[in-house]
Amino acid sequence: MNKVILALVYISSIVAKASGLTQKLMQRSNLVKRRSLLAAEEKEKEKKNELKKTDKSKSKLSSNDESKNNDKKTEKKSSKLASKDDNKKSEKTQEKKSLKSANAKAEMKKDEKKEEKKDKTEKKSALKSRRLSALKNKETAFAVAKDTKETKKEELKENKKEELKGSKKEEKKEDTKDKKTDKLLAKPLVSNLLSEIEEENESDLSANLLSAEGGLEEDEE
């Protein structure tokens, strides 16, 4: 029983605490709402004051704008007059500038023509120099070709002379060889001919002797 009583007391204390907390929370929420309402009211007041200030400033601005517009009108008039004067001055200055630019353009054209003439003369001189160099190169090439031809001809002539000399020497050698061979071949032939001639002579002498002896015998008879 004592435990039950203690539990009920504890629960009742918890409930009391919770009720106290809820009251405090309600009070706090009410304070927050009041503060928000006060803040909204203050903001509305500030807005109204700002609107009043803006209206005043607008009225001031409008008055200032009117004065400014008047000032602008006067400024425009003066600016128009000044612009006319400026336009006249600018026209004169532009005329002067145009004259200067025309003179400058004419001078530029003259300079360009001079440069073109210079370029043409330089190109002509370069072409002349190239042609002269080409002609010189051709002349040198022809001269070299002639020299080479002449040297080749001389070499051929010398070679032919040497060949002829060699051929003549060989012919002489061959002639001497042929003569020697002819001599060697002729020796036995000559000896044979001589022997044949001697034999024929001997036969003729014997025949003559016989004929002579026969004639003597006939005479003796």
CSV table of C-alpha atoms in Angstrom, one decimal:
chain,number,residue,atom,x,y,z
A,1,MET,CA,0.0,0.0,0.0
A,2,ASN,CA,2.8,2.4,0.9
A,3,LYS,CA,4.3,1.7,-2.6
A,4,VAL,CA,1.1,2.5,-4.3
A,5,ILE,CA,0.7,5.7,-2.4
A,6,LEU,CA,4.2,6.7,-3.2
A,7,ALA,CA,3.6,5.9,-6.9
A,8,LEU,CA,0.4,8.0,-6.9
A,9,VAL,CA,2.3,10.9,-5.3
A,10,TYR,CA,5.1,10.6,-7.8
A,11,ILE,CA,2.6,10.6,-10.8
A,12,SER,CA,0.7,13.5,-9.3
A,13,SER,CA,4.0,15.5,-9.0
A,14,ILE,CA,4.9,14.7,-12.6
A,15,VAL,CA,1.4,15.8,-13.7
A,16,ALA,CA,1.8,19.0,-11.8
A,17,LYS,CA,5.2,19.7,-13.3
A,18,ALA,CA,3.8,19.0,-16.8
A,19,SER,CA,0.9,21.4,-16.2
A,20,GLY,CA,3.3,24.0,-15.0
A,21,LEU,CA,5.5,23.5,-18.1
A,22,THR,CA,2.5,23.8,-20.4
A,23,GLN,CA,1.5,27.1,-18.7
A,24,LYS,CA,4.9,28.4,-19.1
A,25,LEU,CA,5.0,27.4,-22.7
A,26,MET,CA,1.6,29.1,-23.3
A,27,GLN,CA,2.9,32.3,-21.7
A,28,ARG,CA,6.0,32.2,-23.8
A,29,SER,CA,4.0,31.7,-27.0
A,30,ASN,CA,1.7,34.6,-26.0
A,31,LEU,CA,4.7,36.8,-25.5
A,32,VAL,CA,6.1,35.8,-28.8
A,33,LYS,CA,2.8,36.7,-30.5
A,34,ARG,CA,2.7,40.0,-28.8
A,35,ARG,CA,6.2,40.8,-29.8
A,36,SER,CA,5.6,39.9,-33.4
A,37,LEU,CA,2.4,42.0,-33.5
A,38,LEU,CA,4.4,44.9,-32.0
A,39,ALA,CA,7.1,44.5,-34.5
A,40,ALA,CA,4.6,44.4,-37.4
A,41,GLU,CA,3.0,47.6,-36.1
A,42,GLU,CA,6.3,49.2,-35.9
A,43,LYS,CA,7.2,48.1,-39.4
A,44,GLU,CA,3.9,49.6,-40.7
A,45,LYS,CA,4.7,52.8,-39.0
A,46,GLU,CA,8.1,52.9,-40.5
A,47,LYS,CA,6.6,52.2,-43.9
A,48,LYS,CA,4.2,55.0,-43.5
A,49,ASN,CA,6.9,57.4,-42.4
A,50,GLU,CA,9.0,56.3,-45.4
A,51,LEU,CA,6.1,56.8,-47.7
A,52,LYS,CA,5.7,60.3,-46.3
A,53,LYS,CA,9.4,60.9,-46.8
A,54,THR,CA,9.3,59.6,-50.3
A,55,ASP,CA,6.3,61.8,-51.1
A,56,LYS,CA,8.1,64.8,-49.8
A,57,SER,CA,11.2,63.9,-51.7
A,58,LYS,CA,9.2,63.4,-54.8
A,59,SER,CA,7.6,66.8,-54.4
A,60,LYS,CA,11.1,68.2,-54.0
A,61,LEU,CA,12.4,66.2,-56.9
A,62,SER,CA,9.5,67.4,-59.1
A,63,SER,CA,10.3,71.0,-58.2
A,64,ASN,CA,13.9,70.3,-58.7
A,65,ASP,CA,13.1,68.6,-62.0
A,66,GLU,CA,11.1,71.6,-63.2
A,67,SER,CA,14.0,73.8,-62.3
A,68,LYS,CA,16.3,71.4,-64.0
A,69,ASN,CA,14.1,71.2,-67.0
A,70,ASN,CA,14.1,75.0,-67.2
A,71,ASP,CA,17.8,75.0,-66.8
A,72,LYS,CA,18.1,72.3,-69.5
A,73,LYS,CA,16.0,74.3,-71.9
A,74,THR,CA,18.2,77.3,-71.4
A,75,GLU,CA,21.2,75.0,-71.7
A,76,LYS,CA,19.8,73.5,-74.8
A,77,LYS,CA,19.3,76.9,-76.3
A,78,SER,CA,22.8,78.0,-75.4
A,79,SER,CA,24.1,74.6,-76.5
A,80,LYS,CA,22.4,75.0,-79.8
A,81,LEU,CA,24.0,78.4,-80.3
A,82,ALA,CA,27.2,77.0,-79.2
A,83,SER,CA,26.8,74.0,-81.4
A,84,LYS,CA,26.2,76.2,-84.3
A,85,ASP,CA,29.3,78.0,-83.6
A,86,ASP,CA,31.1,74.8,-83.0
A,87,ASN,CA,29.7,73.4,-86.2
A,88,LYS,CA,31.0,76.4,-88.1
A,89,LYS,CA,34.3,76.0,-86.5
A,90,SER,CA,34.3,72.3,-87.1
A,91,GLU,CA,33.4,72.8,-90.7
A,92,LYS,CA,36.3,75.2,-91.1
A,93,THR,CA,38.6,72.8,-89.3
A,94,GLN,CA,37.2,69.9,-91.4
A,95,GLU,CA,37.9,71.9,-94.6
A,96,LYS,CA,41.4,72.6,-93.4
A,97,LYS,CA,41.8,68.9,-92.5
A,98,SER,CA,40.3,67.8,-95.9
A,99,LEU,CA,42.8,70.1,-97.6
A,100,LYS,CA,45.6,68.8,-95.6
A,101,SER,CA,44.5,65.2,-96.2
A,102,ALA,CA,44.2,65.9,-99.9
A,103,ASN,CA,47.7,67.3,-100.0
A,104,ALA,CA,48.9,64.4,-97.9
A,105,LYS,CA,47.2,62.0,-100.3
A,106,ALA,CA,48.8,63.7,-103.3
A,107,GLU,CA,52.1,63.5,-101.6
A,108,MET,CA,51.6,59.9,-100.7
A,109,LYS,CA,50.7,59.2,-104.4
A,110,LYS,CA,53.8,60.9,-105.5
A,111,ASP,CA,55.8,58.9,-103.0
A,112,GLU,CA,54.1,55.7,-104.2
A,113,LYS,CA,54.9,56.5,-107.8
A,114,LYS,CA,58.5,57.2,-106.9
A,115,GLU,CA,58.7,54.0,-105.1
A,116,GLU,CA,57.1,52.1,-108.0
A,117,LYS,CA,59.6,53.7,-110.4
A,118,LYS,CA,62.4,52.7,-108.0
A,119,ASP,CA,61.1,49.2,-107.8
A,120,LYS,CA,60.8,49.0,-111.6
A,121,THR,CA,64.3,50.3,-112.1
A,122,GLU,CA,65.7,47.9,-109.5
A,123,LYS,CA,63.8,45.0,-111.1
A,124,LYS,CA,65.2,46.0,-114.5
A,125,SER,CA,68.7,46.3,-113.2
A,126,ALA,CA,68.3,42.9,-111.5
A,127,LEU,CA,67.1,41.4,-114.7
A,128,LYS,CA,70.0,42.9,-116.6
A,129,SER,CA,72.4,41.6,-114.1
A,130,ARG,CA,70.8,38.2,-114.2
A,131,ARG,CA,70.9,38.2,-118.0
A,132,LEU,CA,74.5,39.3,-118.1
A,133,SER,CA,75.5,36.7,-115.5
A,134,ALA,CA,73.5,34.1,-117.6
A,135,LEU,CA,75.3,35.2,-120.8
A,136,LYS,CA,78.7,35.0,-119.0
A,137,ASN,CA,77.8,31.6,-117.7
A,138,LYS,CA,76.8,30.5,-121.2
A,139,GLU,CA,80.0,32.0,-122.7
A,140,THR,CA,82.1,30.2,-120.0
A,141,ALA,CA,80.2,27.0,-120.7
A,142,PHE,CA,80.8,27.3,-124.5
A,143,ALA,CA,84.4,28.1,-123.9
A,144,VAL,CA,84.7,25.1,-121.6
A,145,ALA,CA,82.9,22.9,-124.1
A,146,LYS,CA,85.2,24.1,-126.9
A,147,ASP,CA,88.3,23.5,-124.8
A,148,THR,CA,87.1,20.1,-123.9
A,149,LYS,CA,86.4,19.3,-127.6
A,150,GLU,CA,89.8,20.6,-128.7
A,151,THR,CA,91.5,18.7,-125.9
A,152,LYS,CA,89.6,15.5,-126.9
A,153,LYS,CA,90.5,16.1,-130.6
A,154,GLU,CA,94.1,16.5,-129.6
A,155,GLU,CA,94.0,13.5,-127.4
A,156,LEU,CA,92.5,11.5,-130.3
A,157,LYS,CA,95.1,12.7,-132.7
A,158,GLU,CA,97.9,11.8,-130.3
A,159,ASN,CA,96.3,8.4,-129.7
A,160,LYS,CA,96.0,7.8,-133.4
A,161,LYS,CA,99.6,8.9,-134.0
A,162,GLU,CA,100.8,6.6,-131.2
A,163,GLU,CA,98.7,3.8,-132.7
A,164,LEU,CA,100.1,4.4,-136.2
A,165,LYS,CA,103.6,4.5,-134.7
A,166,GLY,CA,103.0,1.2,-133.0
A,167,SER,CA,101.4,-0.3,-136.1
A,168,LYS,CA,104.4,0.8,-138.2
A,169,LYS,CA,106.8,-0.7,-135.7
A,170,GLU,CA,104.9,-3.9,-135.7
A,171,GLU,CA,104.8,-3.9,-139.5
A,172,LYS,CA,108.6,-3.3,-139.5
A,173,LYS,CA,109.0,-6.1,-137.1
A,174,GLU,CA,106.8,-8.4,-139.2
A,175,ASP,CA,108.6,-7.4,-142.4
A,176,THR,CA,112.0,-8.2,-140.7
A,177,LYS,CA,110.5,-11.5,-139.5
A,178,ASP,CA,109.1,-12.3,-143.0
A,179,LYS,CA,112.5,-11.4,-144.6
A,180,LYS,CA,114.3,-13.6,-142.2
A,181,THR,CA,111.9,-16.4,-142.8
A,182,ASP,CA,112.1,-15.9,-146.6
A,183,LYS,CA,115.9,-16.0,-146.3
A,184,LEU,CA,115.7,-19.1,-144.3
A,185,LEU,CA,113.3,-20.7,-146.7
A,186,ALA,CA,115.2,-19.5,-149.7
A,187,LYS,CA,118.5,-21.0,-148.7
A,188,PRO,CA,117.5,-24.7,-149.3
A,189,LEU,CA,115.7,-23.8,-152.5
A,190,VAL,CA,118.7,-22.0,-153.8
A,191,SER,CA,121.0,-24.9,-152.9
A,192,ASN,CA,118.6,-27.3,-154.5
A,193,LEU,CA,118.4,-25.1,-157.6
A,194,LEU,CA,122.2,-24.9,-157.7
A,195,SER,CA,122.5,-28.6,-157.5
A,196,GLU,CA,120.0,-29.1,-160.2
A,197,ILE,CA,121.7,-26.6,-162.4
A,198,GLU,CA,125.1,-28.3,-161.8
A,199,GLU,CA,123.5,-31.6,-162.7
A,200,GLU,CA,122.0,-30.3,-165.8
A,201,ASN,CA,125.3,-28.6,-166.8
A,202,GLU,CA,127.2,-31.8,-166.2
A,203,SER,CA,124.7,-33.8,-168.3
A,204,ASP,CA,124.9,-31.2,-171.1
A,205,LEU,CA,128.7,-31.3,-171.0
A,206,SER,CA,128.7,-35.1,-171.2
A,207,ALA,CA,126.3,-35.0,-174.1
A,208,ASN,CA,128.4,-32.4,-175.8
A,209,LEU,CA,131.5,-34.4,-175.3
A,210,LEU,CA,129.9,-37.5,-176.7
A,211,SER,CA,128.6,-35.7,-179.7
A,212,ALA,CA,132.1,-34.2,-180.3
A,213,GLU,CA,133.7,-37.6,-180.1
A,214,GLY,CA,131.3,-39.0,-182.5
A,215,GLY,CA,132.0,-36.3,-185.0
A,216,LEU,CA,135.7,-36.8,-184.8
A,217,GLU,CA,135.3,-40.5,-185.5
A,218,GLU,CA,133.2,-39.7,-188.6
A,219,ASP,CA,135.8,-37.3,-189.8
A,220,GLU,CA,138.5,-39.8,-189.4
A,221,GLU,CA,136.7,-42.4,-191.4
